């Protein structure tokens, strides 16, 4: 697998070929040099540099005071990260396998994601949680999951899924500088993927998708390593006379809906490719040719539930709001 | 250790303020003026006050669902607290948090928490941050004995001990996890748990504000000097129900037990001590109470008259 | 709010008016009488009968040996439930608020959901996890979430969302008798909702949706208390001359796709109503009028990731499978 | 306690079987015949064998990522284990589990677990179930000292103690959490932790199978009689890397330390004891080894020749 050339050429440094793992490490090193409040905590992150050796060398430069080996306490280190972030630091918490986010959901979802909102905007939690996703490493059911959908489902979190070394560096820098909790998912099968990475500082904004390849017949919307799969597929489709446009979502929260929709309007066909489980969108897929209008989904408003009645009452669907939506769909409004 | 008289009077004032505040909260509930529920701190005032008076303003605390006492003791003002409880715009969290999530950055209160034990990590992280920033701040983590059931607490105590973080864990053992006596949920010896993790551990009478304060002072200063975390167990009792709606309690705790504990009312104990030591007479204490009553009344008035947040605020503050 | 009359009349006992809470309690009591391996564990479940008083009276009949007050240890009791279920018991674990599933995700997702699969079908985990969902109780951000989507996203779990007392009883009985881990979500705002409930034994199968009300103009697909909202909306729409068909999904896993699709094909319009967060289906909603084919979603196969390479390799999308899907959408296959 | 000679010989046989099995696993990895990784139990054999020999066949165990030793000691057969490690159809889990998830219901093995500490709840629940069914079964929960970092362990120990569940927690302290020494991750005194929760706690030399066995016997029988849970800490060492691919270890543990521990090889220690007590001579032991080698070879052969599962099985067993 080879990464595509970057199409967002706003970096100034000379470009080198680098692995995905090296790009992550370089982003961390540069951010730690730039900002003394950035630190890393996780299991076997220091001398071992993680089992995937992604962080090798960092402890030598920054010392054990900033690259901190922790006990095997995922919930604990996530909680420590939240508290440190609330009080002036920018922790990067390392969760070895994405499957272990099961252990930190309370700290991430009930605490980190909601604190800014619950405090009425006073407190903030600028932390990054780095973890992995992806199967096919023969690691079985507890070390192969892609659980980013859960977190993308939680207002207050940002979720990043880089697909190549260039983006990995630029997106991780943005994540570290962001004032919100950001969950950064790295496909463990991509760590050795090589691609061009500029030296020096550049960032890629969170919430902006990238068209990796233009095409007019079908849109392939992909995340993380599935972008590489989409690009391979696009090459193969090309030979069959089908022009595929490949969109790299880059962040599932915030999601760049405009870019995705524009492309789909142009091509009229779409495949969404992601290594998480899918399974819903039943009607939009199963009754497509019978539909006269798009399926309207109504759920909780995308905010942590506020306490004040005047606010809370706006967060759930009501008969009135359903009636309005239904009338609109029926062209009676 | 003999505490100075002004200090004891200040304790009295703070504890009484919490008591009156909470009685008012109960009234707001009973008169259906408060949305949702609240968990009253009445009976436990000596702990929040004894501990918080050992802290600097920039020291951190984290609090619980039963958090009004901690919040006031750390220096929050009555009016904005009431406003928060009523979901009003001038509330500490613009009405978004309510009783269980009041936070006040200016006094170092990182927030109440509606997840039992949920703030143990946050407090420990604040202590870690204080150490990394060499700010000489200390963090205090308040929690009920029910949080002893949460694994997170042990995970973070282990790290606090390993890294000698400046934190004090304060276990408010009011005997009950909601409606179940703590002895039915808590095996072995509570004090030995933090000890096993290497924390300096002290068990005291949580109704005695003097004892709480002098112990907290020692443990806080010890932590500040880098000598490591500590664990303070305070025996206490909530005089009211688990929450304001918990009126019929006979099925889970005997009336007699309630009465026995009420004889150990921390405010009355302190009043007795003040009078015995001739630091204040009945009249002086009544004067303090009167003054506080006016503050509370004004605060409630303020909150009742305050506006609700603009409905459009519902979408604000999701992201910083 | 009043529950609709049951339209699945397969119970024999006389029908009584009962609250949702009473129906839950009756289901538990009947199952505990029938099967000595059924027991309840949770915080304040015995004398207190839970804060919502749903379980009041059960400890008096079954004793503290089968209605067990636990410490405040959600992960612990979930884990105990898994172990007990694997070894001959049928635990019903009570998680007081649905917001606390954050604390048990590892035990439920990495253990309970995967054990049958990982063991090649040898072990099983017949446990029920009862918890709540729903907002508007003025309980703020950590006591108001509806997190069933996370669990519906996990192969190996069943997820039940009853919308009325009748279903609550029949579905809970099925959940208890099921040999898989079942997560049972009760909207806390529905506990006092009344409706007819037959005395004695009846079950409602998991995986069968129910058409609560027929209509030809639009389909309202709803879960849990949103069914009540949908029914109210349908009444209101009726007056405006729009006939709404209301589908009560009842279980999101397994999902009765056929009933939903059939209805949508008939009405050509649909609203999906659920109290969880929504936010995706970007193209199906945003580019609907431009699409020539349904959006194809490709993700991980809906199984726990197997170890054996011949099995694992089938679980992730590949360039070849993407090409095939794309060609099909473009009518070139 | 003086153990009978047949018993000691049986220990020798079981420990040697595990050793040879694991050496073969390493070969499979090195020759690229095994998918994924595996964590070898070499050096720790005395624990699994000493404990499992104190159990009934219907007693339960739960195991870890380093689980081959527990599985064999509880009675699993070599051929089906190899088949599982290779992802083959006759494997214990039809190839679906692999090294980290082998389970064998027939011998009471509720499964290895790839979540550190992840089986603590399962084992405790099995003990609870045994008590509820009055089956007089006992559950043993094996885990590495790294699991002391997981809060879940404390949550379930608390309940085991409260309810006097028939469970033995066995902490295999091989000194390292992956690549970090346990002293850098574990504060205070390990034995005091379970003690504080009211568990009977014993620390022993995990290289001495006799000590492990006699202690386990006592604690298991105690649990079986309803006298409550216990915690057994066994000091040990993994002679190989964290997993088969962990070859260069110098950066995290000194060669000298490895050599010192290897001098305390549990199998050699037992062999010495057998010879000193004249229960077996060099030749008899070599005979046992030869026999086991043939068993292992036959097992590998079987697994290598066994078919993969039908690809359609991918969708089977999601639901029971
Ligand atoms: C993780 C979690 N589990 C359960 C609850 C429900 N709950 C709220 S307060 C409470 C009891 C807490 O007891 P304790 O910690 O002793 O505090 P107290 O109320 O006595 O001050 C429970 C179980 C919760 N909020 N969070
Ligand atoms: C919850 C969790 N965190 C991290 C890991 C990654 N991991 C696998 S083994 C291991 C070290 C375990 O150490 P220990 O418990 O002492 O067992 P040992 O390997 O020494 O036998 C770690 C951190 C995991 N599998 N599960
Ligand atoms: Mg309490
Ligand atoms: Mg170890």
PDB file of N, CA and C in Angstrom, chain A residues 109-164:
ATOM      1  N   UNK A 109     -16.940   9.895  27.798  1.00  0.00           N
ATOM      2  CA  UNK A 109     -18.283  10.288  27.366  1.00  0.00           C
ATOM      3  C   UNK A 109     -19.013  11.071  28.458  1.00  0.00           C
ATOM      4  N   UNK A 110     -18.993  10.569  29.665  1.00  0.00           N
ATOM      5  CA  UNK A 110     -19.712  11.290  30.726  1.00  0.00           C
ATOM      6  C   UNK A 110     -18.909  12.444  31.308  1.00  0.00           C
ATOM      7  N   UNK A 111     -17.608  12.387  31.198  1.00  0.00           N
ATOM      8  CA  UNK A 111     -16.809  13.487  31.740  1.00  0.00           C
ATOM      9  C   UNK A 111     -16.268  14.357  30.593  1.00  0.00           C
ATOM     10  N   UNK A 112     -15.211  13.930  29.938  1.00  0.00           N
ATOM     11  CA  UNK A 112     -14.525  14.791  28.971  1.00  0.00           C
ATOM     12  C   UNK A 112     -15.479  15.486  27.994  1.00  0.00           C
ATOM     13  N   UNK A 113     -16.379  14.717  27.397  1.00  0.00           N
ATOM     14  CA  UNK A 113     -17.221  15.275  26.336  1.00  0.00           C
ATOM     15  C   UNK A 113     -18.228  16.302  26.850  1.00  0.00           C
ATOM     16  N   UNK A 114     -18.584  16.217  28.137  1.00  0.00           N
ATOM     17  CA  UNK A 114     -19.692  17.027  28.633  1.00  0.00           C
ATOM     18  C   UNK A 114     -19.277  18.203  29.501  1.00  0.00           C
ATOM     19  N   UNK A 115     -18.040  18.207  29.958  1.00  0.00           N
ATOM     20  CA  UNK A 115     -17.634  19.197  30.963  1.00  0.00           C
ATOM     21  C   UNK A 115     -17.757  20.626  30.453  1.00  0.00           C
ATOM     22  N   UNK A 116     -17.361  20.854  29.218  1.00  0.00           N
ATOM     23  CA  UNK A 116     -17.458  22.213  28.695  1.00  0.00           C
ATOM     24  C   UNK A 116     -18.921  22.666  28.686  1.00  0.00           C
ATOM     25  N   UNK A 117     -19.764  21.801  28.214  1.00  0.00           N
ATOM     26  CA  UNK A 117     -21.196  22.139  28.116  1.00  0.00           C
ATOM     27  C   UNK A 117     -21.837  22.281  29.498  1.00  0.00           C
ATOM     28  N   UNK A 118     -21.607  21.277  30.346  1.00  0.00           N
ATOM     29  CA  UNK A 118     -22.246  21.296  31.673  1.00  0.00           C
ATOM     30  C   UNK A 118     -21.815  22.505  32.494  1.00  0.00           C
ATOM     31  N   UNK A 119     -20.604  22.990  32.246  1.00  0.00           N
ATOM     32  CA  UNK A 119     -20.140  24.139  33.017  1.00  0.00           C
ATOM     33  C   UNK A 119     -20.555  25.446  32.355  1.00  0.00           C
ATOM     34  N   UNK A 120     -21.407  25.358  31.364  1.00  0.00           N
ATOM     35  CA  UNK A 120     -21.861  26.578  30.689  1.00  0.00           C
ATOM     36  C   UNK A 120     -20.730  27.269  29.946  1.00  0.00           C
ATOM     37  N   UNK A 121     -19.753  26.477  29.505  1.00  0.00           N
ATOM     38  CA  UNK A 121     -18.669  27.043  28.697  1.00  0.00           C
ATOM     39  C   UNK A 121     -17.472  27.507  29.488  1.00  0.00           C
ATOM     40  N   UNK A 122     -17.471  27.246  30.783  1.00  0.00           N
ATOM     41  CA  UNK A 122     -16.354  27.768  31.576  1.00  0.00           C
ATOM     42  C   UNK A 122     -15.130  26.861  31.578  1.00  0.00           C
ATOM     43  N   UNK A 123     -15.349  25.583  31.759  1.00  0.00           N
ATOM     44  CA  UNK A 123     -14.216  24.658  31.807  1.00  0.00           C
ATOM     45  C   UNK A 123     -13.972  24.086  30.417  1.00  0.00           C
ATOM     46  N   UNK A 124     -12.738  23.713  30.151  1.00  0.00           N
ATOM     47  CA  UNK A 124     -12.507  23.016  28.892  1.00  0.00           C
ATOM     48  C   UNK A 124     -11.521  21.872  29.077  1.00  0.00           C
ATOM     49  N   UNK A 125     -11.551  20.947  28.134  1.00  0.00           N
ATOM     50  CA  UNK A 125     -10.794  19.698  28.275  1.00  0.00           C
ATOM     51  C   UNK A 125      -9.970  19.445  27.010  1.00  0.00           C
ATOM     52  N   UNK A 126      -8.860  20.158  26.884  1.00  0.00           N
ATOM     53  CA  UNK A 126      -8.045  20.001  25.665  1.00  0.00           C
ATOM     54  C   UNK A 126      -7.146  18.772  25.746  1.00  0.00           C
ATOM     55  N   UNK A 127      -7.747  17.609  25.606  1.00  0.00           N
ATOM     56  CA  UNK A 127      -6.932  16.398  25.650  1.00  0.00           C
ATOM     57  C   UNK A 127      -7.053  15.626  24.350  1.00  0.00           C
ATOM     58  N   UNK A 128      -6.037  14.840  24.066  1.00  0.00           N
ATOM     59  CA  UNK A 128      -6.080  13.959  22.900  1.00  0.00           C
ATOM     60  C   UNK A 128      -5.981  12.530  23.400  1.00  0.00           C
ATOM     61  N   UNK A 129      -6.786  11.693  22.835  1.00  0.00           N
ATOM     62  CA  UNK A 129      -6.724  10.297  23.162  1.00  0.00           C
ATOM     63  C   UNK A 129      -6.327   9.566  21.894  1.00  0.00           C
ATOM     64  N   UNK A 130      -5.124   9.038  21.880  1.00  0.00           N
ATOM     65  CA  UNK A 130      -4.671   8.289  20.695  1.00  0.00           C
ATOM     66  C   UNK A 130      -4.949   6.812  20.895  1.00  0.00           C
ATOM     67  N   UNK A 131      -5.520   6.187  19.885  1.00  0.00           N
ATOM     68  CA  UNK A 131      -5.723   4.744  19.990  1.00  0.00           C
ATOM     69  C   UNK A 131      -5.762   4.150  18.582  1.00  0.00           C
ATOM     70  N   UNK A 132      -6.026   2.846  18.504  1.00  0.00           N
ATOM     71  CA  UNK A 132      -5.934   2.175  17.210  1.00  0.00           C
ATOM     72  C   UNK A 132      -7.283   1.603  16.781  1.00  0.00           C
ATOM     73  N   UNK A 133      -7.346   1.193  15.533  1.00  0.00           N
ATOM     74  CA  UNK A 133      -8.496   0.453  15.022  1.00  0.00           C
ATOM     75  C   UNK A 133      -7.986  -0.521  13.990  1.00  0.00           C
ATOM     76  N   UNK A 134      -8.881  -1.356  13.502  1.00  0.00           N
ATOM     77  CA  UNK A 134      -8.531  -2.197  12.366  1.00  0.00           C
ATOM     78  C   UNK A 134      -8.309  -3.667  12.667  1.00  0.00           C
ATOM     79  N   UNK A 135      -8.717  -4.489  11.725  1.00  0.00           N
ATOM     80  CA  UNK A 135      -8.573  -5.942  11.863  1.00  0.00           C
ATOM     81  C   UNK A 135      -7.495  -6.464  10.922  1.00  0.00           C
ATOM     82  N   UNK A 136      -7.499  -7.748  10.730  1.00  0.00           N
ATOM     83  CA  UNK A 136      -6.574  -8.525   9.873  1.00  0.00           C
ATOM     84  C   UNK A 136      -5.152  -8.633  10.392  1.00  0.00           C
ATOM     85  N   UNK A 137      -4.963  -8.400  11.695  1.00  0.00           N
ATOM     86  CA  UNK A 137      -3.633  -8.643  12.263  1.00  0.00           C
ATOM     87  C   UNK A 137      -3.614  -9.992  12.976  1.00  0.00           C
ATOM     88  N   UNK A 138      -4.665 -10.797  12.811  1.00  0.00           N
ATOM     89  CA  UNK A 138      -4.765 -12.112  13.471  1.00  0.00           C
ATOM     90  C   UNK A 138      -4.706 -11.933  14.979  1.00  0.00           C
ATOM     91  N   UNK A 139      -5.432 -10.951  15.449  1.00  0.00           N
ATOM     92  CA  UNK A 139      -5.404 -10.651  16.880  1.00  0.00           C
ATOM     93  C   UNK A 139      -6.720 -10.999  17.563  1.00  0.00           C
ATOM     94  N   UNK A 140      -7.653 -11.518  16.819  1.00  0.00           N
ATOM     95  CA  UNK A 140      -8.935 -11.989  17.350  1.00  0.00           C
ATOM     96  C   UNK A 140      -9.821 -10.874  17.900  1.00  0.00           C
ATOM     97  N   UNK A 141     -10.919 -11.290  18.525  1.00  0.00           N
ATOM     98  CA  UNK A 141     -12.067 -10.405  18.725  1.00  0.00           C
ATOM     99  C   UNK A 141     -11.842  -9.238  19.687  1.00  0.00           C
ATOM    100  N   UNK A 142     -10.873  -9.357  20.592  1.00  0.00           N
ATOM    101  CA  UNK A 142     -10.683  -8.272  21.565  1.00  0.00           C
ATOM    102  C   UNK A 142      -9.534  -7.326  21.196  1.00  0.00           C
ATOM    103  N   UNK A 143      -8.947  -7.517  20.028  1.00  0.00           N
ATOM    104  CA  UNK A 143      -7.847  -6.639  19.613  1.00  0.00           C
ATOM    105  C   UNK A 143      -7.971  -6.226  18.156  1.00  0.00           C
ATOM    106  N   UNK A 144      -9.197  -6.175  17.647  1.00  0.00           N
ATOM    107  CA  UNK A 144      -9.351  -5.923  16.213  1.00  0.00           C
ATOM    108  C   UNK A 144     -10.501  -4.996  15.876  1.00  0.00           C
ATOM    109  N   UNK A 145     -11.125  -4.423  16.891  1.00  0.00           N
ATOM    110  CA  UNK A 145     -12.335  -3.661  16.616  1.00  0.00           C
ATOM    111  C   UNK A 145     -12.056  -2.230  16.153  1.00  0.00           C
ATOM    112  N   UNK A 146     -13.050  -1.684  15.487  1.00  0.00           N
ATOM    113  CA  UNK A 146     -13.003  -0.297  15.034  1.00  0.00           C
ATOM    114  C   UNK A 146     -14.211   0.390  15.655  1.00  0.00           C
ATOM    115  N   UNK A 147     -13.991   1.001  16.802  1.00  0.00           N
ATOM    116  CA  UNK A 147     -15.124   1.463  17.612  1.00  0.00           C
ATOM    117  C   UNK A 147     -15.358   2.968  17.536  1.00  0.00           C
ATOM    118  N   UNK A 148     -14.838   3.595  16.487  1.00  0.00           N
ATOM    119  CA  UNK A 148     -14.954   5.048  16.384  1.00  0.00           C
ATOM    120  C   UNK A 148     -16.387   5.530  16.240  1.00  0.00           C
ATOM    121  N   UNK A 149     -17.286   4.659  15.778  1.00  0.00           N
ATOM    122  CA  UNK A 149     -18.678   5.119  15.610  1.00  0.00           C
ATOM    123  C   UNK A 149     -19.285   5.522  16.958  1.00  0.00           C
ATOM    124  N   UNK A 150     -18.983   4.754  17.997  1.00  0.00           N
ATOM    125  CA  UNK A 150     -19.495   5.105  19.328  1.00  0.00           C
ATOM    126  C   UNK A 150     -19.146   6.542  19.688  1.00  0.00           C
ATOM    127  N   UNK A 151     -17.895   6.881  19.453  1.00  0.00           N
ATOM    128  CA  UNK A 151     -17.411   8.179  19.909  1.00  0.00           C
ATOM    129  C   UNK A 151     -17.871   9.287  18.980  1.00  0.00           C
ATOM    130  N   UNK A 152     -18.036   8.941  17.703  1.00  0.00           N
ATOM    131  CA  UNK A 152     -18.537   9.935  16.747  1.00  0.00           C
ATOM    132  C   UNK A 152     -19.988  10.284  17.064  1.00  0.00           C
ATOM    133  N   UNK A 153     -20.583   9.479  17.876  1.00  0.00           N
ATOM    134  CA  UNK A 153     -22.002   9.567  18.251  1.00  0.00           C
ATOM    135  C   UNK A 153     -22.191  10.467  19.470  1.00  0.00           C
ATOM    136  N   UNK A 154     -21.090  10.987  20.013  1.00  0.00           N
ATOM    137  CA  UNK A 154     -21.161  11.713  21.281  1.00  0.00           C
ATOM    138  C   UNK A 154     -20.850  13.191  21.087  1.00  0.00           C
ATOM    139  N   UNK A 155     -21.852  14.067  21.251  1.00  0.00           N
ATOM    140  CA  UNK A 155     -21.571  15.496  21.108  1.00  0.00           C
ATOM    141  C   UNK A 155     -20.522  15.937  22.123  1.00  0.00           C
ATOM    142  N   UNK A 156     -19.613  16.761  21.684  1.00  0.00           N
ATOM    143  CA  UNK A 156     -18.564  17.245  22.577  1.00  0.00           C
ATOM    144  C   UNK A 156     -17.213  16.618  22.287  1.00  0.00           C
ATOM    145  N   UNK A 157     -17.218  15.510  21.570  1.00  0.00           N
ATOM    146  CA  UNK A 157     -15.956  14.875  21.173  1.00  0.00           C
ATOM    147  C   UNK A 157     -15.671  15.176  19.710  1.00  0.00           C
ATOM    148  N   UNK A 158     -14.397  15.256  19.381  1.00  0.00           N
ATOM    149  CA  UNK A 158     -14.008  15.254  17.977  1.00  0.00           C
ATOM    150  C   UNK A 158     -13.332  13.918  17.686  1.00  0.00           C
ATOM    151  N   UNK A 159     -13.501  13.426  16.491  1.00  0.00           N
ATOM    152  CA  UNK A 159     -12.981  12.101  16.161  1.00  0.00           C
ATOM    153  C   UNK A 159     -12.223  12.179  14.834  1.00  0.00           C
ATOM    154  N   UNK A 160     -10.968  11.781  14.879  1.00  0.00           N
ATOM    155  CA  UNK A 160     -10.079  11.923  13.729  1.00  0.00           C
ATOM    156  C   UNK A 160      -9.620  10.554  13.243  1.00  0.00           C
ATOM    157  N   UNK A 161      -9.603  10.385  11.926  1.00  0.00           N
ATOM    158  CA  UNK A 161      -9.224   9.095  11.335  1.00  0.00           C
ATOM    159  C   UNK A 161      -8.293   9.330  10.149  1.00  0.00           C
ATOM    160  N   UNK A 162      -7.030   9.564  10.403  1.00  0.00           N
ATOM    161  CA  UNK A 162      -6.117   9.873   9.289  1.00  0.00           C
ATOM    162  C   UNK A 162      -5.909   8.651   8.403  1.00  0.00           C
ATOM    163  N   UNK A 163      -5.662   8.913   7.123  1.00  0.00           N
ATOM    164  CA  UNK A 163      -5.522   7.811   6.169  1.00  0.00           C
ATOM    165  C   UNK A 163      -4.119   7.698   5.594  1.00  0.00           C
ATOM    166  N   UNK A 164      -3.227   8.620   5.951  1.00  0.00           N
ATOM    167  CA  UNK A 164      -1.882   8.572   5.369  1.00  0.00           C
ATOM    168  C   UNK A 164      -0.926   9.383   6.248  1.00  0.00           C
TER     169      UNK A 164
END
